[in-house]
Short mmCIF file of C-alpha atoms in Angstrom, two decimals:
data_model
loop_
_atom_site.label_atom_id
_atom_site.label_comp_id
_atom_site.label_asym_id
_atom_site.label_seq_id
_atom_site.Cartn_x
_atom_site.Cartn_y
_atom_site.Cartn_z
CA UNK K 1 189.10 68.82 46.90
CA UNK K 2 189.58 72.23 47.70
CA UNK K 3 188.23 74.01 50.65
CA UNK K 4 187.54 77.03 49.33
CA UNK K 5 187.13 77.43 45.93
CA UNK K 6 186.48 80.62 43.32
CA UNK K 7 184.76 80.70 39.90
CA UNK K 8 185.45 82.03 37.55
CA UNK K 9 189.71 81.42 38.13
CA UNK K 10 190.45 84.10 34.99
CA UNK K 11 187.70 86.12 33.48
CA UNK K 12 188.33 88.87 30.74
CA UNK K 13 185.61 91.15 30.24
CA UNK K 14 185.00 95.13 28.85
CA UNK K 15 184.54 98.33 30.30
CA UNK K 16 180.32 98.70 31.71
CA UNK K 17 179.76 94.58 31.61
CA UNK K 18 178.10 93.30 34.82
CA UNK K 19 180.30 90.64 36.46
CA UNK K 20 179.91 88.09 39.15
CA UNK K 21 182.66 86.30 41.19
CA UNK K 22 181.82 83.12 43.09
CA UNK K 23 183.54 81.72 46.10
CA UNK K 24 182.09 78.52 47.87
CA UNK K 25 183.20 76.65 51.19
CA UNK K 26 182.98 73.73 52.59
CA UNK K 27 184.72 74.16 55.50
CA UNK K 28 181.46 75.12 57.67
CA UNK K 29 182.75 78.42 58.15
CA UNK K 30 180.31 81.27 59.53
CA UNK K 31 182.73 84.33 57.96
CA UNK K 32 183.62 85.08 54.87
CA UNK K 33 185.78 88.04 52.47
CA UNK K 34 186.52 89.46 49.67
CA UNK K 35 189.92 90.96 48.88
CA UNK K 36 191.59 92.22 46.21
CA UNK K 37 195.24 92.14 44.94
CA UNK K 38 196.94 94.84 42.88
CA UNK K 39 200.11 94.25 41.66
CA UNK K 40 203.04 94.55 44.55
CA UNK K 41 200.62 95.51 47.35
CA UNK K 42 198.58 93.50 50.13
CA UNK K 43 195.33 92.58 49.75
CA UNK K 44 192.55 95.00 50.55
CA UNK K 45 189.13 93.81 52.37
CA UNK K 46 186.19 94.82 50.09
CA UNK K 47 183.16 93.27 51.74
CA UNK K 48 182.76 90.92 54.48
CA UNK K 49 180.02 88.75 55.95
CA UNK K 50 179.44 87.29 59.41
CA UNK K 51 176.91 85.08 58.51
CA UNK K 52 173.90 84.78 55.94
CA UNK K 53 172.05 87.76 57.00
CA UNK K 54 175.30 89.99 57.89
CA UNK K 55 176.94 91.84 55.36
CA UNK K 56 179.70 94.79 56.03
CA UNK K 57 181.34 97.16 54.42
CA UNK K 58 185.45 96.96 53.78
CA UNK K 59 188.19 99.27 53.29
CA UNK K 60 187.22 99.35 49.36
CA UNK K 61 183.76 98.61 48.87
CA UNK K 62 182.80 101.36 46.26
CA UNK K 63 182.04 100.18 42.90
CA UNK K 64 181.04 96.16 44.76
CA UNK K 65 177.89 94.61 45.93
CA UNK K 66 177.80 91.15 47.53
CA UNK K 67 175.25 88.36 48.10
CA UNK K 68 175.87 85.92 50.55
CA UNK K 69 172.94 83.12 49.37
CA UNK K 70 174.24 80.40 51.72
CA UNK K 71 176.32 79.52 54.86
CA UNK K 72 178.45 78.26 52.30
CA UNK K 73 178.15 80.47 49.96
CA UNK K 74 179.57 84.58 49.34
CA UNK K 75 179.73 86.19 45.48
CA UNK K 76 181.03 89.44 44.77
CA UNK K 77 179.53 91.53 42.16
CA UNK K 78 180.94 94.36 40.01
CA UNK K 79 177.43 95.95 38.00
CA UNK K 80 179.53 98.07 35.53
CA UNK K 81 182.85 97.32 35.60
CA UNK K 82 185.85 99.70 35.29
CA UNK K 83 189.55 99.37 33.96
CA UNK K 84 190.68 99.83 37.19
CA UNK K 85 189.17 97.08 38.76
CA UNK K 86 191.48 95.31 37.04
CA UNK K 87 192.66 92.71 39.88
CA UNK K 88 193.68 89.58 41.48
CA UNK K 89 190.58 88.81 44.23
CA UNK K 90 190.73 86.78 46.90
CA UNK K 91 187.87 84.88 48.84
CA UNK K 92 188.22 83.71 52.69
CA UNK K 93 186.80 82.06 54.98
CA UNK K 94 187.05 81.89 59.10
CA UNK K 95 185.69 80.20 61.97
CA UNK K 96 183.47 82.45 64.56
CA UNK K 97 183.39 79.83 67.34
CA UNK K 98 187.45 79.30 67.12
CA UNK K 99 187.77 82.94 67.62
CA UNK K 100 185.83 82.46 70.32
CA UNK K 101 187.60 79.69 72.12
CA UNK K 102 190.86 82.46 72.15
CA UNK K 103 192.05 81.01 68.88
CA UNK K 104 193.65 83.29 66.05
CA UNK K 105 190.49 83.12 63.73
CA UNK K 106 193.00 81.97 61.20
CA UNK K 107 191.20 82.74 57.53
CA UNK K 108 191.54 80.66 54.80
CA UNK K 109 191.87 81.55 51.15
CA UNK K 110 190.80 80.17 48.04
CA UNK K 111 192.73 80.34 44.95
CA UNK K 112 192.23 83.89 43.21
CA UNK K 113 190.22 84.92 40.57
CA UNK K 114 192.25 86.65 38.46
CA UNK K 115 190.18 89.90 36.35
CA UNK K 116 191.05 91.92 33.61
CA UNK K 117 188.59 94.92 33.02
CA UNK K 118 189.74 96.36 29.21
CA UNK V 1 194.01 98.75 63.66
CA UNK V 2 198.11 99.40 64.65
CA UNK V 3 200.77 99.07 61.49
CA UNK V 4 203.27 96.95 60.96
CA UNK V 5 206.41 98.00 59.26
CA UNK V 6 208.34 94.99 57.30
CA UNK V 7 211.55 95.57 54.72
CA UNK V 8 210.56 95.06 51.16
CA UNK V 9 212.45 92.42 50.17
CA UNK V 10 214.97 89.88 51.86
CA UNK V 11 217.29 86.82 50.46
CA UNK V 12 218.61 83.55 52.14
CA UNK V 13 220.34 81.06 50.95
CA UNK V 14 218.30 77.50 51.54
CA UNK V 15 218.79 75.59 54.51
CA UNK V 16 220.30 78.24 56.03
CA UNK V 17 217.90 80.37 58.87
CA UNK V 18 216.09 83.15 58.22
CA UNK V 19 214.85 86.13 60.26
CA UNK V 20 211.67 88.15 59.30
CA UNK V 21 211.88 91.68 61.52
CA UNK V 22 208.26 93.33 61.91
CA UNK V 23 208.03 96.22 63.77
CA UNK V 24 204.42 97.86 65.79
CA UNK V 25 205.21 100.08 68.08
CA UNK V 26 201.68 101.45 68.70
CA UNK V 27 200.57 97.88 69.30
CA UNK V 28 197.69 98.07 71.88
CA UNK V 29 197.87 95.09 74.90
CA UNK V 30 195.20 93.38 73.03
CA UNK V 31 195.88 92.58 69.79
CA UNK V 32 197.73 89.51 68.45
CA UNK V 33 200.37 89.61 66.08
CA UNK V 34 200.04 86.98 63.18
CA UNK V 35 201.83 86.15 60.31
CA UNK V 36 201.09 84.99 56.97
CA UNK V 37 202.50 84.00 53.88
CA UNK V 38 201.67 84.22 49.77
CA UNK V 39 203.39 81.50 47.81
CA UNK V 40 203.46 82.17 44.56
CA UNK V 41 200.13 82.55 42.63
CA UNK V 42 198.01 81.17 45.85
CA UNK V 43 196.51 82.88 48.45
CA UNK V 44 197.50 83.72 51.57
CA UNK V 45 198.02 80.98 54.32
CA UNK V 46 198.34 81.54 58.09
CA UNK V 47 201.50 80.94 59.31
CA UNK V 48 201.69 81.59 62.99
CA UNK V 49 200.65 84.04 65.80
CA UNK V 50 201.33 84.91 69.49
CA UNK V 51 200.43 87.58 71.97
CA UNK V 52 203.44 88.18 74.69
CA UNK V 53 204.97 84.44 74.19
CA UNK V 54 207.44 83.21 71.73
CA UNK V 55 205.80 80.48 70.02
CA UNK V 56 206.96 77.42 67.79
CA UNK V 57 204.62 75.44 65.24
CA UNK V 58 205.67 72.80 62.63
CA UNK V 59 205.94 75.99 59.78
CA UNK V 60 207.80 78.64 62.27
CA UNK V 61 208.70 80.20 65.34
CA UNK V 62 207.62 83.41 66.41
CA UNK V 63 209.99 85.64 68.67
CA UNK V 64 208.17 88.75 70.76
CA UNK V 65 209.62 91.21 72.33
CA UNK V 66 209.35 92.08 75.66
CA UNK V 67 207.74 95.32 74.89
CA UNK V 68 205.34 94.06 71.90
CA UNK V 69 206.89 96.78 69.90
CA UNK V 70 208.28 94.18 67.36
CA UNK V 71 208.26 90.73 66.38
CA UNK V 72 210.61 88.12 64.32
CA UNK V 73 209.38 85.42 62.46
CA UNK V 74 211.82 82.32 62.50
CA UNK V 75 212.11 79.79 59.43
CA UNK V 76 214.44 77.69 61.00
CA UNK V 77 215.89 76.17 57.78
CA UNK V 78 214.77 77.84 54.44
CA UNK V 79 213.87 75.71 51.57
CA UNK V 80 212.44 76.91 48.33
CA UNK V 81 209.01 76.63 48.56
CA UNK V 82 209.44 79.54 51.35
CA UNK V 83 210.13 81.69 49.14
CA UNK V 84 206.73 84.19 49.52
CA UNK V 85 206.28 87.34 50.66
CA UNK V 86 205.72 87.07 54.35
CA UNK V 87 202.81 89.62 56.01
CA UNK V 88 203.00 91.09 59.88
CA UNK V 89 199.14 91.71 60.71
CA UNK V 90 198.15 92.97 64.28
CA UNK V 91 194.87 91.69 65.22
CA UNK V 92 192.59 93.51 68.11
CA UNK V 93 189.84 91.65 70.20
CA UNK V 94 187.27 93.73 69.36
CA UNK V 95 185.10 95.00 66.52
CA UNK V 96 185.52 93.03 63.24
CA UNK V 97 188.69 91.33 63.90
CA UNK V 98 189.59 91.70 59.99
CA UNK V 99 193.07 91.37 58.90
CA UNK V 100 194.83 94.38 57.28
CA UNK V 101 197.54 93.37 54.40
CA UNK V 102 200.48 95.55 54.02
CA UNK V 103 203.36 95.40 51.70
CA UNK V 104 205.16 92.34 53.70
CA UNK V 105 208.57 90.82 52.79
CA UNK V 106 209.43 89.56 49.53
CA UNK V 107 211.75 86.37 50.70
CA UNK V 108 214.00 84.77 47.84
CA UNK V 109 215.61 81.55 48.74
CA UNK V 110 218.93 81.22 46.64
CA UNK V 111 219.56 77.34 46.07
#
């Protein structure tokens, strides 16, 4: 089984619908993102959360929300969505405590959710 | 955070070595230089990272310079599930330790 996984994996949806993404762990990780993918560029950090009761702001956040319900747990939000939201997102996860111990806080990254906003 | 600069796109042919160039030349003491990697409709993965040390792992190698000001990531024998496009990230010590995505390198592996 996956580590970290996304749900939906595609959703299709119109112009001022209310749409949720979903991104579980079960890694035990204390961090996690959201990113988002446009076509040929990098990803782009939209929210991010240290743990339950820390959430931050990314590069992109206008136009998101976030809950993070559980250690385990991070969904991203869009409350009216827009054509150009239109996307490939990206959850991830990291460790606190390896970052800690010197390590490279590697993050890991579910699968994608892919979004089409018409 | 410092940026990277990468070239857009590379080839190799498989088996063969390849060299991924990343310059930072306003790299601060502190931060780490990573890489990572996108296959093909996945996510990123972590590939490999160092500080002033060349470093080898089972995916890479990682070759510094002696002035931090740029970096080459080593894939000692290309096959074709490289082919990805390959990201330079510089992470710092301090504040939120995110990871900025540029561009990267678009590798093709020719068979």
């Amino acid at each position: 089984d996956a580590d970290v996984t996304q749900t939906p994996r595609n959703r299709i949806t119109k112009t001022g619908k209310r749409i949720m993404l979903e991104c579980s762990q079960t890694k035990g990780h204390d961090r996690m993102y959201w990113y988002r993918q446009d076509p040929g560029l990098g990803l782009r950090l939209i929210y991010y959360s240290f743990d339950v009761k820390d959430i931050n702001k990314g590069e992109i956040s206008d136009g998101y929300s976030v809950s993070r319900q559980a250690q385990a747990k991070f969904s991203l939000s869009l409350e009216s969505a827009i054509p150009n939201q239109t996307a490939l997102y990206f959850c991830a996860t990291s460790d606190l405590n390896r970052w800690i111990a010197g390590g490279p806080n590697e993050q890991f990254f579910g699968p994608g959710t892919r979004l089409t906003v018409l | 955070d410092a940026k990277t600069t990468q070239p857009n796109s590379m080839e190799s042919n498989e088996e063969e070595p390849v060299h991924l160039p990343c310059n930072h030349s306003t790299i601060s003491g502190t931060d780490y230089i990573h890489w990572y990697r996108q296959l093909p409709s996945q996510g990123p993965e972590y590939v490999i990272h160092g500080l002033t040390s060349n470093v080898n792992n089972r995916m890479a190698s990682l070759a510094i310079a002696e002035d931090r000001k740029s970096s080459t990531l080593i894939l000692h024998r290309a096959t074709l599930r490289d082919a990805a496009v390959y990201y330079c990230i510089l992470r710092g010590q301090t504040g939120a330790n995110n990871l900025f995505f540029g561009t990267g390198t678009r590798l093709t592996v020719i068979p």
